[in-house]
PDB file of C-alpha atoms in Angstrom:
ATOM      1  CA  MET A  84     -48.881 164.171 -22.463  1.00 45.00           C
ATOM      2  CA  THR A  85     -50.078 161.556 -24.893  1.00 49.00           C
ATOM      3  CA  ALA A  86     -49.976 163.993 -27.800  1.00 49.00           C
ATOM      4  CA  GLU A  87     -46.493 165.166 -26.808  1.00 51.00           C
ATOM      5  CA  LYS A  88     -45.216 161.563 -26.597  1.00 50.00           C
ATOM      6  CA  ALA A  89     -46.711 160.751 -29.978  1.00 50.00           C
ATOM      7  CA  GLU A  90     -45.103 163.829 -31.505  1.00 48.00           C
ATOM      8  CA  THR A  91     -41.734 162.944 -29.947  1.00 49.00           C
ATOM      9  CA  THR A  92     -41.958 159.363 -31.189  1.00 50.00           C
ATOM     10  CA  ALA A  93     -42.842 160.511 -34.690  1.00 47.00           C
ATOM     11  CA  SER A  94     -39.966 163.008 -34.797  1.00 50.00           C
ATOM     12  CA  ASP A  95     -37.526 160.319 -33.573  1.00 50.00           C
ATOM     13  CA  ALA A  96     -38.743 157.932 -36.247  1.00 48.00           C
ATOM     14  CA  ILE A  97     -38.349 160.571 -38.953  1.00 47.00           C
ATOM     15  CA  ALA A  98     -34.854 161.438 -37.719  1.00 47.00           C
ATOM     16  CA  GLY A  99     -33.848 157.775 -37.670  1.00 47.00           C
ATOM     17  CA  THR A 100     -35.203 157.333 -41.170  1.00 46.00           C
ATOM     18  CA  THR A 101     -33.370 160.330 -42.578  1.00 46.00           C
ATOM     19  CA  GLU A 102     -30.084 159.618 -40.826  1.00 49.00           C
ATOM     20  CA  GLY A 103     -29.851 155.891 -41.660  1.00 49.00           C
ATOM     21  CA  PRO A 104     -26.674 153.825 -41.143  1.00 55.00           C
ATOM     22  CA  ALA A 105     -23.334 155.591 -41.005  1.00 59.00           C
ATOM     23  CA  ALA A 106     -21.533 155.826 -44.333  1.00 63.00           C
ATOM     24  CA  PRO A 107     -18.287 153.815 -44.576  1.00 71.00           C
ATOM     25  CA  GLY A 108     -15.067 155.762 -44.332  1.00 71.00           C
ATOM     26  CA  PRO A 109     -12.443 156.123 -47.077  1.00 70.00           C
ATOM     27  CA  ARG A 110     -10.361 153.225 -45.754  1.00 73.00           C
ATOM     28  CA  ALA A 111     -13.364 150.916 -45.681  1.00 77.00           C
ATOM     29  CA  LEU A 112     -14.258 151.868 -49.245  1.00 75.00           C
ATOM     30  CA  ALA A 113     -10.682 151.312 -50.388  1.00 70.00           C
ATOM     31  CA  ARG A 114     -10.638 147.912 -48.646  1.00 78.00           C
ATOM     32  CA  ARG A 115     -13.880 146.922 -50.361  1.00 82.00           C
ATOM     33  CA  ARG A 116     -12.526 147.965 -53.750  1.00 79.00           C
ATOM     34  CA  ARG A 117      -9.359 145.925 -53.199  1.00 75.00           C
ATOM     35  CA  GLN A 118     -11.377 142.894 -52.146  1.00 81.00           C
ATOM     36  CA  ALA A 119     -13.610 143.244 -55.195  1.00 83.00           C
ATOM     37  CA  SER A 120     -10.551 143.572 -57.453  1.00 80.00           C
ATOM     38  CA  VAL A 121      -8.948 140.455 -55.982  1.00 80.00           C
ATOM     39  CA  ALA A 122     -12.193 138.490 -56.350  1.00 86.00           C
ATOM     40  CA  ARG A 123     -12.567 139.636 -59.947  1.00 87.00           C
ATOM     41  CA  PHE A 124      -8.940 138.756 -60.703  1.00 83.00           C
ATOM     42  CA  TRP A 125      -9.295 135.260 -59.242  1.00 87.00           C
ATOM     43  CA  ARG A 126     -12.559 134.708 -61.119  1.00 89.00           C
ATOM     44  CA  GLU A 127     -10.872 135.573 -64.418  1.00 87.00           C
ATOM     45  CA  PHE A 128      -7.703 133.644 -63.563  1.00 88.00           C
ATOM     46  CA  ARG A 129      -9.654 130.429 -62.925  1.00 89.00           C
ATOM     47  CA  ARG A 130     -10.870 130.503 -66.526  1.00 90.00           C
ATOM     48  CA  HIS A 131      -7.317 129.871 -67.739  1.00 88.00           C
ATOM     49  CA  ARG A 132      -6.829 126.155 -67.191  1.00 90.00           C
ATOM     50  CA  ALA A 133      -3.121 126.258 -67.987  1.00 90.00           C
ATOM     51  CA  GLY A 134      -2.599 128.997 -65.405  1.00 90.00           C
ATOM     52  CA  VAL A 135      -4.508 127.053 -62.746  1.00 93.00           C
ATOM     53  CA  PHE A 136      -2.426 123.973 -63.520  1.00 94.00           C
ATOM     54  CA  GLY A 137       0.763 126.021 -63.216  1.00 91.00           C
ATOM     55  CA  LEU A 138      -0.395 127.528 -59.922  1.00 92.00           C
ATOM     56  CA  ALA A 139      -1.215 124.089 -58.500  1.00 94.00           C
ATOM     57  CA  ALA A 140       2.232 122.835 -59.522  1.00 93.00           C
ATOM     58  CA  LEU A 141       3.882 125.859 -57.886  1.00 91.00           C
ATOM     59  CA  VAL A 142       1.978 125.307 -54.644  1.00 93.00           C
ATOM     60  CA  LEU A 143       3.160 121.692 -54.671  1.00 93.00           C
ATOM     61  CA  PHE A 144       6.790 122.702 -55.254  1.00 92.00           C
ATOM     62  CA  VAL A 145       6.644 125.318 -52.504  1.00 91.00           C
ATOM     63  CA  LEU A 146       5.152 122.841 -50.030  1.00 94.00           C
ATOM     64  CA  VAL A 147       7.854 120.305 -50.879  1.00 91.00           C
ATOM     65  CA  ALA A 148      10.558 122.939 -50.378  1.00 91.00           C
ATOM     66  CA  LEU A 149       9.144 124.223 -47.089  1.00 91.00           C
ATOM     67  CA  THR A 150       8.688 120.755 -45.601  1.00 91.00           C
ATOM     68  CA  ALA A 151      12.110 119.474 -46.722  1.00 89.00           C
ATOM     69  CA  PRO A 152      13.626 119.551 -43.188  1.00 87.00           C
ATOM     70  CA  LEU A 153      10.761 117.346 -41.993  1.00 88.00           C
ATOM     71  CA  THR A 154      10.566 114.933 -44.937  1.00 87.00           C
ATOM     72  CA  VAL A 155      14.227 114.335 -45.808  1.00 85.00           C
ATOM     73  CA  GLY A 156      16.070 115.840 -42.837  1.00 80.00           C
ATOM     74  CA  SER A 157      18.814 118.430 -42.732  1.00 78.00           C
ATOM     75  CA  ASP A 158      21.607 115.827 -42.817  1.00 81.00           C
ATOM     76  CA  VAL A 159      20.842 114.788 -46.397  1.00 83.00           C
ATOM     77  CA  GLU A 160      23.751 116.938 -47.615  1.00 81.00           C
ATOM     78  CA  SER A 161      26.289 115.192 -45.397  1.00 78.00           C
ATOM     79  CA  VAL A 162      28.989 113.319 -47.313  1.00 77.00           C
ATOM     80  CA  THR A 163      30.409 111.467 -44.331  1.00 76.00           C
ATOM     81  CA  ASP A 164      27.052 109.950 -43.261  1.00 77.00           C
ATOM     82  CA  ALA A 165      25.918 108.871 -46.732  1.00 77.00           C
ATOM     83  CA  PRO A 166      23.583 105.851 -46.382  1.00 81.00           C
ATOM     84  CA  GLY A 167      24.317 104.163 -49.703  1.00 81.00           C
ATOM     85  CA  ARG A 168      27.047 103.211 -52.125  1.00 85.00           C
ATOM     86  CA  PRO A 169      28.194 105.643 -54.833  1.00 85.00           C
ATOM     87  CA  LEU A 170      26.067 105.789 -57.981  1.00 85.00           C
ATOM     88  CA  GLU A 171      23.522 103.119 -57.043  1.00 85.00           C
ATOM     89  CA  SER A 172      20.690 102.717 -59.524  1.00 86.00           C
ATOM     90  CA  PRO A 173      17.094 103.377 -58.382  1.00 88.00           C
ATOM     91  CA  SER A 174      15.773 100.842 -55.881  1.00 86.00           C
ATOM     92  CA  GLY A 175      13.226 100.516 -53.117  1.00 84.00           C
ATOM     93  CA  GLN A 176      15.548 102.154 -50.600  1.00 86.00           C
ATOM     94  CA  PHE A 177      16.655 104.890 -52.995  1.00 87.00           C
ATOM     95  CA  PRO A 178      13.829 105.629 -55.491  1.00 90.00           C
ATOM     96  CA  LEU A 179      16.066 107.949 -57.557  1.00 88.00           C
ATOM     97  CA  GLY A 180      19.371 106.226 -56.857  1.00 87.00           C
ATOM     98  CA  THR A 181      22.425 107.764 -55.197  1.00 87.00           C
ATOM     99  CA  ASP A 182      25.041 110.299 -56.206  1.00 87.00           C
ATOM    100  CA  GLN A 183      28.809 109.890 -56.409  1.00 86.00           C
ATOM    101  CA  PHE A 184      29.062 110.069 -52.589  1.00 86.00           C
ATOM    102  CA  GLY A 185      26.253 107.609 -51.846  1.00 87.00           C
ATOM    103  CA  ARG A 186      23.679 110.247 -50.859  1.00 88.00           C
ATOM    104  CA  SER A 187      20.022 109.790 -51.752  1.00 88.00           C
ATOM    105  CA  LEU A 188      19.241 111.735 -54.913  1.00 90.00           C
ATOM    106  CA  LEU A 189      15.572 112.040 -53.922  1.00 90.00           C
ATOM    107  CA  GLY A 190      16.579 113.795 -50.712  1.00 89.00           C
ATOM    108  CA  LEU A 191      19.055 116.013 -52.569  1.00 90.00           C
ATOM    109  CA  LEU A 192      16.396 116.858 -55.166  1.00 91.00           C
ATOM    110  CA  VAL A 193      13.903 117.877 -52.473  1.00 91.00           C
ATOM    111  CA  TRP A 194      16.516 119.869 -50.545  1.00 91.00           C
ATOM    112  CA  GLY A 195      17.844 121.524 -53.698  1.00 89.00           C
ATOM    113  CA  SER A 196      14.386 122.871 -54.526  1.00 90.00           C
ATOM    114  CA  ARG A 197      14.740 125.280 -51.592  1.00 89.00           C
ATOM    115  CA  VAL A 198      17.840 126.927 -53.048  1.00 87.00           C
ATOM    116  CA  SER A 199      16.583 127.038 -56.638  1.00 85.00           C
ATOM    117  CA  LEU A 200      13.234 128.577 -55.684  1.00 89.00           C
ATOM    118  CA  LEU A 201      14.813 131.036 -53.249  1.00 90.00           C
ATOM    119  CA  VAL A 202      17.403 132.247 -55.738  1.00 88.00           C
ATOM    120  CA  GLY A 203      14.783 132.528 -58.478  1.00 87.00           C
ATOM    121  CA  LEU A 204      12.416 134.587 -56.318  1.00 90.00           C
ATOM    122  CA  LEU A 205      15.094 136.909 -54.924  1.00 92.00           C
ATOM    123  CA  ALA A 206      16.747 137.467 -58.306  1.00 90.00           C
ATOM    124  CA  ALA A 207      13.397 138.189 -59.948  1.00 90.00           C
ATOM    125  CA  ALA A 208      12.463 140.607 -57.143  1.00 91.00           C
ATOM    126  CA  LEU A 209      15.770 142.457 -57.545  1.00 92.00           C
ATOM    127  CA  SER A 210      15.424 142.570 -61.328  1.00 92.00           C
ATOM    128  CA  VAL A 211      11.846 143.870 -61.247  1.00 92.00           C
ATOM    129  CA  THR A 212      12.663 146.441 -58.554  1.00 93.00           C
ATOM    130  CA  ILE A 213      15.538 147.899 -60.595  1.00 94.00           C
ATOM    131  CA  GLY A 214      13.514 147.846 -63.809  1.00 93.00           C
ATOM    132  CA  ALA A 215      10.419 149.434 -62.243  1.00 93.00           C
ATOM    133  CA  LEU A 216      12.464 152.167 -60.531  1.00 94.00           C
ATOM    134  CA  ILE A 217      14.315 153.122 -63.708  1.00 94.00           C
ATOM    135  CA  GLY A 218      11.202 152.819 -65.881  1.00 93.00           C
ATOM    136  CA  ILE A 219       9.003 155.011 -63.660  1.00 93.00           C
ATOM    137  CA  THR A 220      11.623 157.704 -63.087  1.00 93.00           C
ATOM    138  CA  ALA A 221      12.653 157.800 -66.754  1.00 92.00           C
ATOM    139  CA  GLY A 222       9.016 158.089 -67.841  1.00 91.00           C
ATOM    140  CA  HIS A 223       8.261 160.796 -65.290  1.00 89.00           C
ATOM    141  CA  PHE A 224      11.266 163.129 -65.452  1.00 89.00           C
ATOM    142  CA  ARG A 225      12.171 162.650 -69.145  1.00 81.00           C
ATOM    143  CA  GLY A 226      14.764 165.083 -70.553  1.00 85.00           C
ATOM    144  CA  TRP A 227      18.454 164.277 -70.166  1.00 91.00           C
ATOM    145  CA  TYR A 228      17.828 161.870 -67.294  1.00 91.00           C
ATOM    146  CA  ALA A 229      15.529 159.685 -69.401  1.00 90.00           C
ATOM    147  CA  THR A 230      17.991 159.801 -72.301  1.00 91.00           C
ATOM    148  CA  VAL A 231      20.887 158.603 -70.132  1.00 93.00           C
ATOM    149  CA  MET A 232      18.827 155.869 -68.444  1.00 92.00           C
ATOM    150  CA  MET A 233      17.471 154.560 -71.723  1.00 91.00           C
ATOM    151  CA  ARG A 234      20.944 154.460 -73.315  1.00 92.00           C
ATOM    152  CA  ILE A 235      22.174 152.430 -70.334  1.00 92.00           C
ATOM    153  CA  THR A 236      19.142 150.174 -70.730  1.00 92.00           C
ATOM    154  CA  ASP A 237      19.882 149.716 -74.426  1.00 90.00           C
ATOM    155  CA  TRP A 238      23.470 148.774 -73.596  1.00 90.00           C
ATOM    156  CA  PHE A 239      22.289 146.067 -71.206  1.00 88.00           C
ATOM    157  CA  LEU A 240      19.764 144.859 -73.784  1.00 87.00           C
ATOM    158  CA  VAL A 241      22.327 144.277 -76.523  1.00 85.00           C
ATOM    159  CA  MET A 242      24.853 142.632 -74.194  1.00 83.00           C
ATOM    160  CA  PRO A 243      24.412 138.857 -73.662  1.00 82.00           C
ATOM    161  CA  THR A 244      22.786 138.420 -70.269  1.00 81.00           C
ATOM    162  CA  LEU A 245      24.472 135.106 -69.529  1.00 81.00           C
ATOM    163  CA  VAL A 246      27.920 136.494 -70.352  1.00 84.00           C
ATOM    164  CA  LEU A 247      27.430 139.437 -67.977  1.00 84.00           C
ATOM    165  CA  ALA A 248      26.167 137.122 -65.241  1.00 85.00           C
ATOM    166  CA  ILE A 249      29.175 134.840 -65.696  1.00 85.00           C
ATOM    167  CA  VAL A 250      31.542 137.810 -65.450  1.00 86.00           C
ATOM    168  CA  LEU A 251      29.942 139.036 -62.217  1.00 84.00           C
ATOM    169  CA  ALA A 252      29.825 135.551 -60.717  1.00 82.00           C
ATOM    170  CA  THR A 253      33.500 135.059 -61.600  1.00 83.00           C
ATOM    171  CA  VAL A 254      34.714 138.384 -60.195  1.00 85.00           C
ATOM    172  CA  LEU A 255      32.734 138.248 -56.943  1.00 83.00           C
ATOM    173  CA  SER A 256      32.854 135.564 -54.264  1.00 81.00           C
ATOM    174  CA  ARG A 257      31.025 132.310 -54.907  1.00 81.00           C
ATOM    175  CA  SER A 258      27.843 132.533 -52.850  1.00 83.00           C
ATOM    176  CA  LEU A 259      24.078 132.618 -53.254  1.00 85.00           C
ATOM    177  CA  GLY A 260      24.113 136.394 -52.834  1.00 86.00           C
ATOM    178  CA  THR A 261      26.500 136.682 -55.778  1.00 86.00           C
ATOM    179  CA  ILE A 262      24.214 134.538 -57.943  1.00 87.00           C
ATOM    180  CA  VAL A 263      21.176 136.646 -56.997  1.00 90.00           C
ATOM    181  CA  LEU A 264      23.088 139.853 -57.731  1.00 89.00           C
ATOM    182  CA  ALA A 265      24.475 138.564 -61.023  1.00 88.00           C
ATOM    183  CA  ILE A 266      21.024 137.547 -62.290  1.00 88.00           C
ATOM    184  CA  GLY A 267      19.173 140.575 -60.911  1.00 89.00           C
ATOM    185  CA  VAL A 268      21.439 143.275 -62.346  1.00 88.00           C
ATOM    186  CA  THR A 269      21.511 141.709 -65.817  1.00 87.00           C
ATOM    187  CA  THR A 270      17.804 140.955 -66.432  1.00 89.00           C
ATOM    188  CA  TRP A 271      16.091 144.270 -65.604  1.00 91.00           C
ATOM    189  CA  PRO A 272      16.196 146.129 -68.992  1.00 91.00           C
ATOM    190  CA  THR A 273      13.042 144.516 -70.419  1.00 90.00           C
ATOM    191  CA  THR A 274      11.045 145.487 -67.329  1.00 91.00           C
ATOM    192  CA  ALA A 275      12.426 149.041 -67.489  1.00 93.00           C
ATOM    193  CA  ARG A 276      11.338 149.424 -71.113  1.00 92.00           C
ATOM    194  CA  LEU A 277       7.825 148.124 -70.462  1.00 90.00           C
ATOM    195  CA  VAL A 278       7.321 150.175 -67.298  1.00 92.00           C
ATOM    196  CA  ARG A 279       8.568 153.371 -68.956  1.00 92.00           C
ATOM    197  CA  ALA A 280       6.114 152.933 -71.833  1.00 91.00           C
ATOM    198  CA  GLN A 281       3.267 152.370 -69.368  1.00 90.00           C
ATOM    199  CA  THR A 282       4.371 155.392 -67.310  1.00 91.00           C
ATOM    200  CA  LEU A 283       4.293 157.647 -70.373  1.00 90.00           C
ATOM    201  CA  ALA A 284       0.765 156.423 -71.146  1.00 89.00           C
ATOM    202  CA  VAL A 285      -0.418 157.011 -67.566  1.00 88.00           C
ATOM    203  CA  GLU A 286       1.072 160.494 -67.276  1.00 87.00           C
ATOM    204  CA  SER A 287      -0.719 161.621 -70.439  1.00 86.00           C
ATOM    205  CA  ARG A 288      -4.105 161.155 -68.768  1.00 86.00           C
ATOM    206  CA  PRO A 289      -6.119 164.154 -67.532  1.00 87.00           C
ATOM    207  CA  TYR A 290      -6.166 163.228 -63.843  1.00 83.00           C
ATOM    208  CA  ILE A 291      -2.361 163.483 -63.734  1.00 84.00           C
ATOM    209  CA  GLU A 292      -2.619 167.065 -64.990  1.00 84.00           C
ATOM    210  CA  ARG A 293      -5.221 167.816 -62.322  1.00 86.00           C
ATOM    211  CA  ALA A 294      -2.976 166.337 -59.627  1.00 83.00           C
ATOM    212  CA  LYS A 295      -0.092 168.530 -60.791  1.00 83.00           C
ATOM    213  CA  ALA A 296      -2.344 171.605 -60.874  1.00 84.00           C
ATOM    214  CA  LEU A 297      -3.422 170.914 -57.295  1.00 83.00           C
ATOM    215  CA  GLY A 298       0.201 170.952 -56.157  1.00 83.00           C
ATOM    216  CA  GLY A 299       1.134 167.281 -56.319  1.00 82.00           C
ATOM    217  CA  GLY A 300       4.912 166.838 -56.264  1.00 86.00           C
ATOM    218  CA  HIS A 301       7.051 164.322 -58.124  1.00 85.00           C
ATOM    219  CA  TRP A 302       6.966 161.743 -55.343  1.00 89.00           C
ATOM    220  CA  HIS A 303       3.176 162.074 -54.967  1.00 86.00           C
ATOM    221  CA  ILE A 304       2.594 161.613 -58.694  1.00 88.00           C
ATOM    222  CA  MET A 305       4.898 158.595 -58.994  1.00 88.00           C
ATOM    223  CA  SER A 306       3.840 156.816 -55.797  1.00 85.00           C
ATOM    224  CA  ARG A 307       0.105 157.588 -55.684  1.00 84.00           C
ATOM    225  CA  HIS A 308      -0.827 157.615 -59.375  1.00 85.00           C
ATOM    226  CA  VAL A 309       1.830 156.018 -61.586  1.00 88.00           C
ATOM    227  CA  LEU A 310       2.924 153.110 -59.401  1.00 87.00           C
ATOM    228  CA  PRO A 311      -0.583 151.660 -58.807  1.00 84.00           C
ATOM    229  CA  SER A 312      -1.235 151.842 -62.551  1.00 84.00           C
ATOM    230  CA  VAL A 313       1.938 149.970 -63.523  1.00 88.00           C
ATOM    231  CA  MET A 314       1.773 147.380 -60.710  1.00 85.00           C
ATOM    232  CA  PRO A 315      -0.281 144.861 -62.761  1.00 81.00           C
ATOM    233  CA  LEU A 316       2.392 144.981 -65.460  1.00 84.00           C
ATOM    234  CA  VAL A 317       5.125 144.578 -62.851  1.00 87.00           C
ATOM    235  CA  LEU A 318       3.306 141.588 -61.330  1.00 83.00           C
ATOM    236  CA  ALA A 319       2.965 139.837 -64.667  1.00 81.00           C
ATOM    237  CA  GLN A 320       6.590 140.568 -65.516  1.00 84.00           C
ATOM    238  CA  THR A 321       7.735 139.160 -62.171  1.00 86.00           C
ATOM    239  CA  THR A 322       6.098 135.787 -62.735  1.00 82.00           C
ATOM    240  CA  LEU A 323       7.751 135.561 -66.152  1.00 81.00           C
ATOM    241  CA  ILE A 324      11.207 136.584 -64.911  1.00 87.00           C
ATOM    242  CA  ILE A 325      11.243 134.028 -62.088  1.00 86.00           C
ATOM    243  CA  SER A 326      11.404 131.139 -64.555  1.00 84.00           C
ATOM    244  CA  SER A 327      14.301 132.801 -66.386  1.00 85.00           C
ATOM    245  CA  ALA A 328      16.067 133.430 -63.076  1.00 86.00           C
ATOM    246  CA  ILE A 329      15.760 129.762 -62.069  1.00 86.00           C
ATOM    247  CA  LEU A 330      17.192 128.678 -65.417  1.00 86.00           C
ATOM    248  CA  ALA A 331      20.016 131.212 -65.078  1.00 86.00           C
ATOM    249  CA  GLU A 332      20.847 129.956 -61.578  1.00 85.00           C
ATOM    250  CA  ALA A 333      20.943 126.384 -62.847  1.00 86.00           C
ATOM    251  CA  THR A 334      23.204 127.437 -65.713  1.00 86.00           C
ATOM    252  CA  LEU A 335      25.656 129.256 -63.455  1.00 86.00           C
ATOM    253  CA  ALA A 336      25.705 126.358 -60.985  1.00 84.00           C
ATOM    254  CA  PHE A 337      26.235 123.898 -63.852  1.00 84.00           C
ATOM    255  CA  LEU A 338      29.228 125.949 -64.984  1.00 84.00           C
ATOM    256  CA  GLY A 339      30.708 125.700 -61.483  1.00 81.00           C
ATOM    257  CA  LEU A 340      30.016 129.323 -60.509  1.00 83.00           C
ATOM    258  CA  GLY A 341      27.503 128.585 -57.760  1.00 81.00           C
ATOM    259  CA  ASP A 342      28.021 128.160 -54.052  1.00 80.00           C
ATOM    260  CA  PRO A 343      29.764 124.772 -53.560  1.00 79.00           C
ATOM    261  CA  THR A 344      28.513 124.507 -49.969  1.00 81.00           C
ATOM    262  CA  VAL A 345      24.809 124.291 -50.848  1.00 85.00           C
ATOM    263  CA  VAL A 346      22.775 121.830 -52.915  1.00 86.00           C
ATOM    264  CA  SER A 347      20.795 123.125 -55.877  1.00 87.00           C
ATOM    265  CA  TRP A 348      19.401 121.541 -59.003  1.00 88.00           C
ATOM    266  CA  GLY A 349      22.026 123.181 -61.171  1.00 86.00           C
ATOM    267  CA  GLY A 350      24.702 122.044 -58.734  1.00 86.00           C
ATOM    268  CA  LEU A 351      23.437 118.452 -58.997  1.00 88.00           C
ATOM    269  CA  LEU A 352      23.799 118.606 -62.769  1.00 88.00           C
ATOM    270  CA  GLN A 353      27.322 119.943 -62.376  1.00 87.00           C
ATOM    271  CA  ASP A 354      28.176 117.114 -59.951  1.00 86.00           C
ATOM    272  CA  ALA A 355      26.742 114.584 -62.397  1.00 87.00           C
ATOM    273  CA  ARG A 356      28.921 115.962 -65.175  1.00 85.00           C
ATOM    274  CA  GLU A 357      32.011 115.776 -62.988  1.00 85.00           C
ATOM    275  CA  ALA A 358      31.155 112.188 -62.009  1.00 83.00           C
ATOM    276  CA  GLY A 359      30.992 111.182 -65.676  1.00 83.00           C
ATOM    277  CA  SER A 360      27.317 110.264 -65.616  1.00 83.00           C
ATOM    278  CA  VAL A 361      26.874 111.308 -69.240  1.00 79.00           C
ATOM    279  CA  SER A 362      29.418 108.830 -70.571  1.00 80.00           C
ATOM    280  CA  SER A 363      28.640 106.058 -68.069  1.00 82.00           C
ATOM    281  CA  GLY A 364      24.870 106.210 -68.637  1.00 81.00           C
ATOM    282  CA  ASP A 365      23.833 107.026 -65.069  1.00 84.00           C
ATOM    283  CA  TRP A 366      20.599 108.640 -66.197  1.00 86.00           C
ATOM    284  CA  TRP A 367      19.127 108.830 -62.661  1.00 84.00           C
ATOM    285  CA  TYR A 368      21.814 111.379 -61.778  1.00 87.00           C
ATOM    286  CA  LEU A 369      20.939 113.668 -64.722  1.00 87.00           C
ATOM    287  CA  VAL A 370      17.229 113.380 -65.431  1.00 89.00           C
ATOM    288  CA  PRO A 371      15.550 114.300 -62.073  1.00 89.00           C
ATOM    289  CA  PRO A 372      17.297 117.694 -61.604  1.00 90.00           C
ATOM    290  CA  GLY A 373      16.689 118.592 -65.241  1.00 89.00           C
ATOM    291  CA  VAL A 374      13.027 117.632 -65.004  1.00 91.00           C
ATOM    292  CA  GLY A 375      12.670 119.648 -61.800  1.00 90.00           C
ATOM    293  CA  ILE A 376      14.176 122.768 -63.405  1.00 89.00           C
ATOM    294  CA  ALA A 377      11.977 122.407 -66.492  1.00 90.00           C
ATOM    295  CA  ALA A 378       8.815 121.761 -64.442  1.00 91.00           C
ATOM    296  CA  VAL A 379       9.265 124.801 -62.177  1.00 90.00           C
ATOM    297  CA  ALA A 380      10.148 127.064 -65.102  1.00 88.00           C
ATOM    298  CA  LEU A 381       7.105 125.825 -67.028  1.00 90.00           C
ATOM    299  CA  ALA A 382       4.816 126.322 -64.014  1.00 91.00           C
ATOM    300  CA  PHE A 383       5.947 129.923 -63.532  1.00 89.00           C
ATOM    301  CA  THR A 384       5.606 130.586 -67.255  1.00 87.00           C
ATOM    302  CA  LEU A 385       2.038 129.238 -67.317  1.00 90.00           C
ATOM    303  CA  CYS A 386       1.101 131.375 -64.316  1.00 89.00           C
ATOM    304  CA  GLY A 387       2.760 134.422 -65.856  1.00 85.00           C
ATOM    305  CA  ARG A 388       0.922 134.023 -69.142  1.00 86.00           C
ATOM    306  CA  ALA A 389      -2.398 133.606 -67.346  1.00 88.00           C
ATOM    307  CA  VAL A 390      -1.796 136.689 -65.180  1.00 85.00           C
ATOM    308  CA  GLU A 391      -0.797 138.650 -68.263  1.00 81.00           C
ATOM    309  CA  ALA A 392      -3.952 137.574 -70.070  1.00 83.00           C
ATOM    310  CA  VAL A 393      -6.176 138.543 -67.119  1.00 85.00           C
ATOM    311  CA  LEU A 394      -4.578 141.966 -66.754  1.00 77.00           C
ATOM    312  CA  ASN A 395      -4.551 142.570 -70.506  1.00 70.00           C
ATOM    313  CA  PRO A 396      -7.519 140.773 -72.148  1.00 60.00           C
ATOM    314  CA  ARG A 397      -6.524 142.116 -75.584  1.00 58.00           C
ATOM    315  CA  LEU A 398      -3.760 139.529 -75.734  1.00 51.00           C
ATOM    316  CA  GLY A 399      -6.370 136.921 -76.511  1.00 48.00           C
ATOM    317  CA  VAL A 400      -4.496 134.039 -74.903  1.00 42.00           C
ATOM    318  CA  SER A 401      -6.307 130.744 -75.348  1.00 41.00           C
ATOM    319  CA  ARG A 402      -7.882 129.323 -72.240  1.00 41.00           C
TER     320      ARG A 402
END
């Protein structure tokens, strides 16, 4: 019995040694690769001091916008309950002065950041979605479809973006959705061009030919192989377009084409112009919204450049 037990114990030990721990499944491996990619991206991104500064500024702006109902209250837009006199200069009670209705400009600036950031993000998302869809499909199908799509893209490229946005904002109703639509449908051509070029480069690789030989259809090729390869380019392009979208929203609001029922930074500039702040020298009505627009646009641009440099080290952007 002792010999049999020893033999059984030895066989169990050998079996346990040969079997070892269970190998991770495909999903676990994919999760580990994604985590490693994110860690590597963040490690490279932190080396770009300008990008880190821009990211910190964006986090601050987002926190200010999200906490606006708690810090300044939702009644800051009310004209009837304005706490001050019209066009008061900065003081202890009103650090940035008041507007033409006696409302606190600091509260309006904080509340307006919500609209400007929201419109910028939604317009950039719409623009990148249209550009990526047209770029991937035009690079995949080619032929007459690609020719037609690229001629349409060229037409949008040569047309002034601001003029097209003004036309759309004038024809449609004055609302935030109209502003988002006007900016989104006029700023996608650059993304479409870049994505199409990247799609052509990806589809010339050998593994795409193997996927086609194994029976992969159009949707499989575009969604499983092309889209993951162009996503870094789309991400970098999104961060760059957001700053342009915020500037475009401010321009349209300054021209009086925004939603008059909401407060935005561009709308504050338009109100200051109507109140005659330029000629009367009420600088506190003009400077804060302009500085806010410039700061957010600069922060997104710095982040976009850093992301672009991480995803494409050949750019050689200074750190």
